[in-house]
Every structure is written in structure tokens, then in C-alpha cells.
Amino acid sequence: MKMVDVGGKKKTERVAVAVARLRMLAATLERIQQGQVEKGDVLAAARLAGIMAAKRTPDVVPLCHPIALSGVEVTLAPFEAGLEVRVVVRTVDRTGVEMEALTAACAAALTVYDMCKSVDRGMVIENVQLEHKSGGRSGTWDRTPPKPQRRAARKR
């Protein structure tokens, strides 16, 4: 094992966007939105956890480079079955911030779970994924929605 040498790379602006979804009972989402969770402000705690996790990513992902982050934005928004965590991480450095964005999305989702588990142990954290990355030698990458599958025509 070795940490990849990025010393020869140019510093460029790099951005990564990651998401995670939490499926939960409608009543749990309602309690979060109304500020009626015993442990406190779930959304504020999750945002803070995401920011802190992005900053500490090299401490939990063994071969990840320490990076000077220039910005971390964590938002949580309701969707039809729960909450979606969206994280945008920025830097000007020699390597990308995908791992920081993914780690932040996971930590924010775990914080929601931790704060709400007393009312909804059945919550599911799912679809943790990179949505966008830009900068560096490989340029820009965006997740494209899957194409609908065509059904084969039936022979009679």
C-alpha cells in the first residue's frame, strides 16, 4: 500500500458534490421539521457533523490526502420518503475532494439517524453517491440518470 504522490500535479480549483438519502416514517420527518426531537435541532447538528467530517476525512480514510478545504456546504431537504443530504466541497489543491464530500454526506446522515433512532429505528441510509466532480486532470464528471430499459418485443 502507498499514498499516491500528487506532488507533481498543478493546484487547481476542485469541487465535489455528494448525496445521501434517509428513508424514514412521515411522523419522524414531521418531528424533525417541527423541532420536536428530544436531542435537539437535528438539521443543525447534521450540518455541523457533515462539515466536521469533511475536515477530518484523512483521519478515517487511511490513504486520503489532507487537503486545505476552501468551503463545505451541507444542506438537508425533505423528499417524498424522508431527507436528502447534499454536500458541496471546494478546494484549490492537487487532488480532488470526492472523499470529503462522501464522508460528509455519510456523517450528516448518521447524525440524523442517531438523533432520531429513539422514535424510528427503521430509518434507512441509502443512495450515498457522488453526483459531480470538477477540476484536475480528469476534468468534470456528472452522474447521468440511468436510461430507461427497453422491453424486448415478444415473439408470438
Short mmCIF file of C-alpha atoms in Angstrom, two decimals:
data_model
loop_
_atom_site.label_atom_id
_atom_site.label_comp_id
_atom_site.label_asym_id
_atom_site.label_seq_id
_atom_site.Cartn_x
_atom_site.Cartn_y
_atom_site.Cartn_z
CA MET A 1 0.00 0.00 0.00
CA LYS A 2 1.06 3.54 -0.60
CA MET A 3 -0.36 7.02 -0.67
CA VAL A 4 -0.42 8.31 -4.25
CA ASP A 5 2.21 11.01 -4.89
CA VAL A 6 0.37 14.15 -6.05
CA GLY A 7 3.40 16.44 -5.70
CA GLY A 8 3.81 16.85 -9.46
CA LYS A 9 0.23 17.92 -10.07
CA LYS A 10 -0.84 21.55 -10.50
CA LYS A 11 -3.11 23.12 -7.92
CA THR A 12 -6.50 23.69 -9.50
CA GLU A 13 -9.96 24.53 -8.25
CA ARG A 14 -11.79 21.32 -7.42
CA VAL A 15 -15.40 20.75 -6.46
CA ALA A 16 -17.29 17.60 -5.46
CA VAL A 17 -20.98 17.09 -4.74
CA ALA A 18 -22.26 14.03 -2.89
CA VAL A 19 -25.68 13.00 -1.63
CA ALA A 20 -27.16 10.53 0.82
CA ARG A 21 -30.82 9.77 1.47
CA LEU A 22 -32.57 8.76 4.66
CA ARG A 23 -35.88 6.94 4.34
CA MET A 24 -38.00 7.40 7.44
CA LEU A 25 -41.53 7.43 8.72
CA ALA A 26 -43.53 10.52 7.80
CA ALA A 27 -44.02 11.17 11.52
CA THR A 28 -40.24 11.22 12.04
CA LEU A 29 -39.75 13.76 9.27
CA GLU A 30 -42.54 15.86 10.73
CA ARG A 31 -40.89 15.83 14.18
CA ILE A 32 -37.57 16.89 12.64
CA GLN A 33 -39.18 19.75 10.72
CA GLN A 34 -41.13 20.95 13.77
CA GLY A 35 -38.09 20.80 16.06
CA GLN A 36 -39.72 18.16 18.28
CA VAL A 37 -36.82 15.72 18.60
CA GLU A 38 -35.66 15.19 22.16
CA LYS A 39 -31.95 15.55 21.38
CA GLY A 40 -32.38 18.99 19.79
CA ASP A 41 -32.08 20.62 16.36
CA VAL A 42 -31.46 17.64 14.07
CA LEU A 43 -30.82 19.65 10.91
CA ALA A 44 -28.28 21.98 12.55
CA ALA A 45 -26.45 19.08 14.19
CA ALA A 46 -26.33 17.14 10.90
CA ARG A 47 -24.95 20.16 9.01
CA LEU A 48 -22.25 20.65 11.62
CA ALA A 49 -21.38 16.92 11.63
CA GLY A 50 -21.02 16.97 7.85
CA ILE A 51 -18.67 19.95 7.92
CA MET A 52 -16.58 18.42 10.70
CA ALA A 53 -16.39 15.07 8.87
CA ALA A 54 -15.22 16.70 5.64
CA LYS A 55 -12.38 18.36 7.55
CA ARG A 56 -11.37 15.08 9.23
CA THR A 57 -11.65 12.72 6.24
CA PRO A 58 -7.94 11.76 6.20
CA ASP A 59 -8.34 10.59 9.81
CA VAL A 60 -10.89 7.94 8.82
CA VAL A 61 -9.95 7.09 5.21
CA PRO A 62 -6.41 5.72 5.52
CA LEU A 63 -4.82 6.73 2.19
CA CYS A 64 -6.68 10.01 1.72
CA HIS A 65 -4.53 13.15 1.45
CA PRO A 66 -5.03 16.00 3.91
CA ILE A 67 -6.47 18.87 1.88
CA ALA A 68 -6.98 22.54 2.71
CA LEU A 69 -10.71 22.90 2.13
CA SER A 70 -11.94 26.29 0.99
CA GLY A 71 -15.62 25.55 1.55
CA VAL A 72 -18.08 22.92 2.74
CA GLU A 73 -21.83 23.33 2.36
CA VAL A 74 -24.24 20.78 3.82
CA THR A 75 -27.96 21.03 3.11
CA LEU A 76 -30.79 18.75 4.15
CA ALA A 77 -34.09 18.80 2.29
CA PRO A 78 -37.21 16.68 2.53
CA PHE A 79 -38.14 14.34 -0.31
CA GLU A 80 -41.15 12.03 -0.64
CA ALA A 81 -39.78 9.40 1.75
CA GLY A 82 -37.51 11.31 4.13
CA LEU A 83 -34.49 13.61 3.97
CA GLU A 84 -31.81 14.10 1.35
CA VAL A 85 -28.36 15.28 2.44
CA ARG A 86 -26.44 17.24 -0.20
CA VAL A 87 -22.81 18.24 0.32
CA VAL A 88 -20.66 20.55 -1.80
CA VAL A 89 -16.93 20.64 -1.01
CA ARG A 90 -14.42 23.02 -2.62
CA THR A 91 -10.66 23.40 -2.62
CA VAL A 92 -7.74 24.68 -4.66
CA ASP A 93 -5.28 21.82 -4.38
CA ARG A 94 -3.50 18.94 -6.14
CA THR A 95 -6.13 16.26 -5.54
CA GLY A 96 -9.91 16.08 -5.54
CA VAL A 97 -12.43 16.34 -2.72
CA GLU A 98 -14.74 13.45 -3.60
CA MET A 99 -13.89 11.54 -0.43
CA GLU A 100 -14.52 14.60 1.71
CA ALA A 101 -17.95 15.12 0.15
CA LEU A 102 -18.92 11.45 0.54
CA THR A 103 -17.65 11.30 4.12
CA ALA A 104 -19.57 14.46 4.99
CA ALA A 105 -22.80 13.09 3.48
CA CYS A 106 -22.44 9.87 5.49
CA ALA A 107 -21.68 11.69 8.76
CA ALA A 108 -24.65 14.04 8.32
CA ALA A 109 -26.96 11.09 7.60
CA LEU A 110 -25.61 9.15 10.59
CA THR A 111 -26.21 12.16 12.82
CA VAL A 112 -29.86 12.29 11.76
CA TYR A 113 -30.14 8.58 12.48
CA ASP A 114 -28.50 8.95 15.89
CA MET A 115 -30.73 11.84 16.93
CA CYS A 116 -33.95 10.17 15.74
CA LYS A 117 -33.37 6.48 16.47
CA SER A 118 -35.47 6.62 19.62
CA VAL A 119 -38.56 7.34 17.50
CA ASP A 120 -37.69 5.47 14.29
CA ARG A 121 -35.11 2.65 14.37
CA GLY A 122 -36.26 1.57 10.91
CA MET A 123 -34.66 4.55 9.13
CA VAL A 124 -32.54 3.56 6.15
CA ILE A 125 -29.48 5.41 4.87
CA GLU A 126 -29.23 4.77 1.15
CA ASN A 127 -28.02 6.05 -2.19
CA VAL A 128 -24.79 7.55 -0.88
CA GLN A 129 -23.18 8.66 -4.10
CA LEU A 130 -21.04 11.18 -5.89
CA GLU A 131 -23.14 13.44 -8.12
CA HIS A 132 -20.47 15.76 -9.56
CA LYS A 133 -16.77 16.42 -9.54
CA SER A 134 -14.78 19.03 -11.38
CA GLY A 135 -11.18 20.14 -11.62
CA GLY A 136 -7.90 18.36 -12.08
CA ARG A 137 -6.58 16.36 -14.97
CA SER A 138 -9.73 14.27 -15.43
CA GLY A 139 -11.95 17.35 -15.74
CA THR A 140 -15.66 17.31 -15.00
CA TRP A 141 -17.80 14.28 -14.27
CA ASP A 142 -21.56 14.32 -13.66
CA ARG A 143 -23.81 11.42 -12.74
CA THR A 144 -26.28 10.86 -15.51
CA PRO A 145 -29.66 9.39 -14.73
CA PRO A 146 -29.99 5.76 -15.80
CA LYS A 147 -31.61 5.28 -19.17
CA PRO A 148 -34.97 3.51 -19.12
CA GLN A 149 -34.71 -0.16 -20.08
CA ARG A 150 -36.40 -1.09 -23.33
CA ARG A 151 -38.54 -4.15 -23.20
CA ALA A 152 -37.81 -6.73 -25.85
CA ALA A 153 -40.69 -7.34 -28.20
CA ARG A 154 -42.43 -10.62 -27.50
CA LYS A 155 -42.49 -13.17 -30.27
CA ARG A 156 -45.84 -14.82 -30.87
#
